[in-house]
């Protein structure tokens, strides 16, 4: 487990969000996650309608979550 300061965690989270935004504009589908101060990029298989619904719900929840 990484021992990061709150500032380092915030910067890591911000960077992961930037990567996620870039990933949304790529032809292939990518998933961006942060775990224990590390950023993971995973190439996803093409999404089905269910996957699109999940993405839309995620965006709605994130829009309501304080940063």
XYZ file of N, CA, C and O in Angstrom:
268
model
N 0.847 -1.175 0.000
C 0.000 0.000 0.000
C 0.897 1.245 0.000
O 1.848 1.330 0.748
N 0.600 2.189 -0.832
C 1.390 3.408 -0.931
C 1.030 4.364 0.195
O -0.141 4.517 0.532
N 2.058 4.994 0.751
C 1.836 5.999 1.784
C 1.930 7.371 1.142
O 2.998 7.973 1.089
N 0.813 7.847 0.629
C 0.786 9.132 -0.046
C 0.122 10.177 0.841
O -0.804 9.867 1.590
N 0.598 11.390 0.702
C -0.029 12.497 1.420
C -1.372 12.800 0.755
O -1.601 12.410 -0.403
N -2.255 13.496 1.450
C -3.527 13.876 0.815
C -3.321 14.656 -0.488
O -4.057 14.464 -1.453
N -2.300 15.499 -0.531
C -2.013 16.271 -1.749
C -1.588 15.340 -2.887
O -2.028 15.490 -4.028
N -0.749 14.356 -2.598
C -0.329 13.400 -3.617
C -1.510 12.564 -4.096
O -1.628 12.283 -5.296
N -2.389 12.175 -3.191
C -3.588 11.413 -3.573
C -4.479 12.253 -4.482
O -5.015 11.751 -5.471
N -4.650 13.530 -4.156
C -5.472 14.420 -4.980
C -4.869 14.557 -6.373
O -5.583 14.460 -7.376
N -3.541 14.747 -6.442
C -2.886 14.881 -7.750
C -2.992 13.593 -8.558
O -3.220 13.626 -9.769
N -2.856 12.459 -7.898
C -3.000 11.170 -8.588
C -4.413 11.019 -9.132
O -4.611 10.622 -10.280
N -5.398 11.354 -8.304
C -6.801 11.267 -8.734
C -7.067 12.218 -9.905
O -7.713 11.837 -10.885
N -6.549 13.447 -9.825
C -6.739 14.416 -10.908
C -6.116 13.915 -12.212
O -6.706 14.038 -13.281
N -4.916 13.338 -12.108
C -4.249 12.813 -13.294
C -5.033 11.656 -13.893
O -5.200 11.561 -15.113
N -5.549 10.780 -13.039
C -6.355 9.657 -13.516
C -7.611 10.157 -14.225
O -8.024 9.592 -15.243
N -8.216 11.217 -13.708
C -9.401 11.787 -14.373
C -9.037 12.329 -15.751
O -9.799 12.172 -16.702
N -7.873 12.979 -15.862
C -7.428 13.486 -17.161
C -7.218 12.330 -18.143
O -7.604 12.425 -19.313
N -6.609 11.249 -17.663
C -6.428 10.075 -18.517
C -7.772 9.499 -18.954
O -7.941 9.103 -20.107
N -8.725 9.450 -18.030
C -10.052 8.922 -18.351
C -10.722 9.768 -19.429
O -11.362 9.232 -20.339
N -10.562 11.087 -19.337
C -11.146 11.967 -20.353
C -10.498 11.711 -21.712
O -11.190 11.661 -22.736
N -9.186 11.553 -21.739
C -8.498 11.246 -22.996
C -8.933 9.895 -23.538
O -9.127 9.729 -24.745
N -9.087 8.923 -22.655
C -9.476 7.569 -23.065
C -10.846 7.557 -23.722
O -11.098 6.752 -24.621
N -11.742 8.451 -23.286
C -13.094 8.492 -23.858
C -13.079 8.866 -25.337
O -14.001 8.541 -26.067
N -12.010 9.544 -25.776
C -11.944 10.005 -27.162
C -11.156 9.060 -28.063
O -10.944 9.369 -29.235
N -10.726 7.933 -27.539
C -9.974 6.962 -28.321
C -10.929 5.990 -29.013
O -12.042 5.774 -28.564
N -10.458 5.412 -30.095
C -11.279 4.444 -30.833
C -11.547 3.204 -29.978
O -12.627 2.663 -29.974
N -10.514 2.750 -29.273
C -10.671 1.605 -28.384
C -11.213 2.093 -27.037
O -11.096 3.263 -26.702
N -11.778 1.192 -26.271
C -12.342 1.542 -24.977
C -11.327 1.243 -23.880
O -10.753 0.154 -23.834
N -11.117 2.209 -22.984
C -10.144 2.077 -21.906
C -10.813 2.341 -20.570
O -11.713 3.156 -20.469
N -10.332 1.665 -19.557
C -10.814 1.855 -18.196
C -9.641 2.390 -17.377
O -8.534 1.858 -17.454
N -9.873 3.451 -16.608
C -8.837 4.052 -15.779
C -9.255 3.901 -14.324
O -10.367 4.262 -13.950
N -8.354 3.340 -13.502
C -8.628 3.157 -12.080
C -7.429 3.595 -11.264
O -6.294 3.512 -11.731
N -7.681 4.038 -10.042
C -6.600 4.289 -9.091
C -6.794 3.353 -7.909
O -7.899 3.204 -7.395
N -5.700 2.715 -7.506
C -5.715 1.804 -6.369
C -4.399 1.960 -5.620
O -3.334 1.833 -6.222
N -4.491 2.231 -4.345
C -3.291 2.374 -3.502
C -2.271 3.326 -4.112
O -1.068 3.056 -4.108
N -2.747 4.440 -4.659
C -1.845 5.441 -5.212
C -1.279 5.108 -6.576
O -0.412 5.813 -7.068
N -1.745 4.042 -7.208
C -1.283 3.664 -8.541
C -2.420 3.838 -9.537
O -3.584 3.675 -9.195
N -2.061 4.167 -10.768
C -3.040 4.333 -11.836
C -2.953 3.121 -12.753
O -1.872 2.726 -13.175
N -4.104 2.524 -13.044
C -4.176 1.359 -13.921
C -5.026 1.688 -15.140
O -6.137 2.187 -15.012
N -4.485 1.411 -16.331
C -5.214 1.555 -17.592
C -5.478 0.156 -18.123
O -4.563 -0.654 -18.245
N -6.728 -0.119 -18.433
C -7.097 -1.432 -18.939
C -7.891 -1.250 -20.221
O -8.854 -0.491 -20.260
N -7.483 -1.972 -21.270
C -8.225 -1.921 -22.523
C -9.453 -2.813 -22.379
O -9.356 -3.958 -21.961
N -10.598 -2.264 -22.703
C -11.855 -2.977 -22.553
C -12.343 -3.462 -23.913
O -12.068 -2.848 -24.929
N -13.089 -4.535 -23.899
C -13.720 -5.000 -25.130
C -14.877 -4.045 -25.455
O -15.338 -3.316 -24.587
N -15.342 -4.047 -26.689
C -16.437 -3.139 -27.048
C -17.626 -3.276 -26.095
O -17.978 -4.368 -25.667
N -18.220 -2.148 -25.778
C -19.315 -2.152 -24.807
C -20.638 -2.494 -25.472
O -20.893 -2.160 -26.614
N -21.472 -3.149 -24.731
C -22.839 -3.461 -25.139
C -23.742 -2.340 -24.612
O -23.283 -1.453 -23.897
N -25.012 -2.362 -24.938
C -25.923 -1.339 -24.414
C -25.854 -1.227 -22.888
O -25.910 -0.130 -22.348
N -25.683 -2.351 -22.213
C -25.581 -2.315 -20.751
C -24.374 -1.486 -20.318
O -24.443 -0.701 -19.379
N -23.257 -1.652 -21.026
C -22.053 -0.893 -20.704
C -22.265 0.599 -20.880
O -21.765 1.404 -20.097
N -23.000 0.987 -21.906
C -23.292 2.396 -22.142
C -24.132 2.971 -21.001
O -23.891 4.086 -20.539
N -25.079 2.209 -20.522
C -25.905 2.639 -19.392
C -25.026 2.832 -18.156
O -25.164 3.827 -17.429
N -24.098 1.916 -17.923
C -23.205 2.024 -16.766
C -22.368 3.298 -16.866
O -22.204 4.023 -15.884
N -21.845 3.585 -18.054
C -21.047 4.796 -18.248
C -21.885 6.042 -17.967
O -21.437 6.973 -17.292
N -23.099 6.074 -18.465
C -23.963 7.237 -18.235
C -24.279 7.417 -16.761
O -24.274 8.537 -16.246
N -24.555 6.320 -16.070
C -24.815 6.397 -14.631
C -23.576 6.888 -13.881
O -23.677 7.720 -12.971
N -22.412 6.377 -14.268
C -21.166 6.803 -13.618
C -20.979 8.306 -13.763
O -20.634 9.000 -12.809
N -21.196 8.830 -14.952
C -21.036 10.273 -15.185
C -22.019 11.079 -14.333
O -21.659 12.125 -13.795
N -23.246 10.605 -14.214
C -24.233 11.307 -13.379
C -23.815 11.322 -11.915
O -23.935 12.336 -11.234
N -23.322 10.182 -11.438
C -22.890 10.098 -10.047
C -21.674 10.983 -9.810
O -21.614 11.720 -8.814
N -20.705 10.937 -10.727
C -19.507 11.766 -10.571
C -19.852 13.252 -10.583
O -19.227 14.033 -9.879
N -20.833 13.634 -11.389
C -21.220 15.048 -11.450
C -21.796 15.528 -10.122
O -21.741 16.716 -9.808
N -22.312 14.628 -9.321
C -22.916 14.991 -8.038
C -21.966 14.777 -6.857
O -22.304 15.109 -5.732
N -20.787 14.227 -7.117
C -19.832 13.915 -6.057
C -18.892 15.093 -5.864
O -18.281 15.564 -6.818
N -18.756 15.566 -4.615
C -17.813 16.661 -4.381
C -16.377 16.218 -4.668
O -16.029 15.070 -4.430
N -15.594 17.106 -5.187
C -14.193 16.785 -5.513
C -13.274 17.196 -4.421
O -13.372 18.015 -3.692
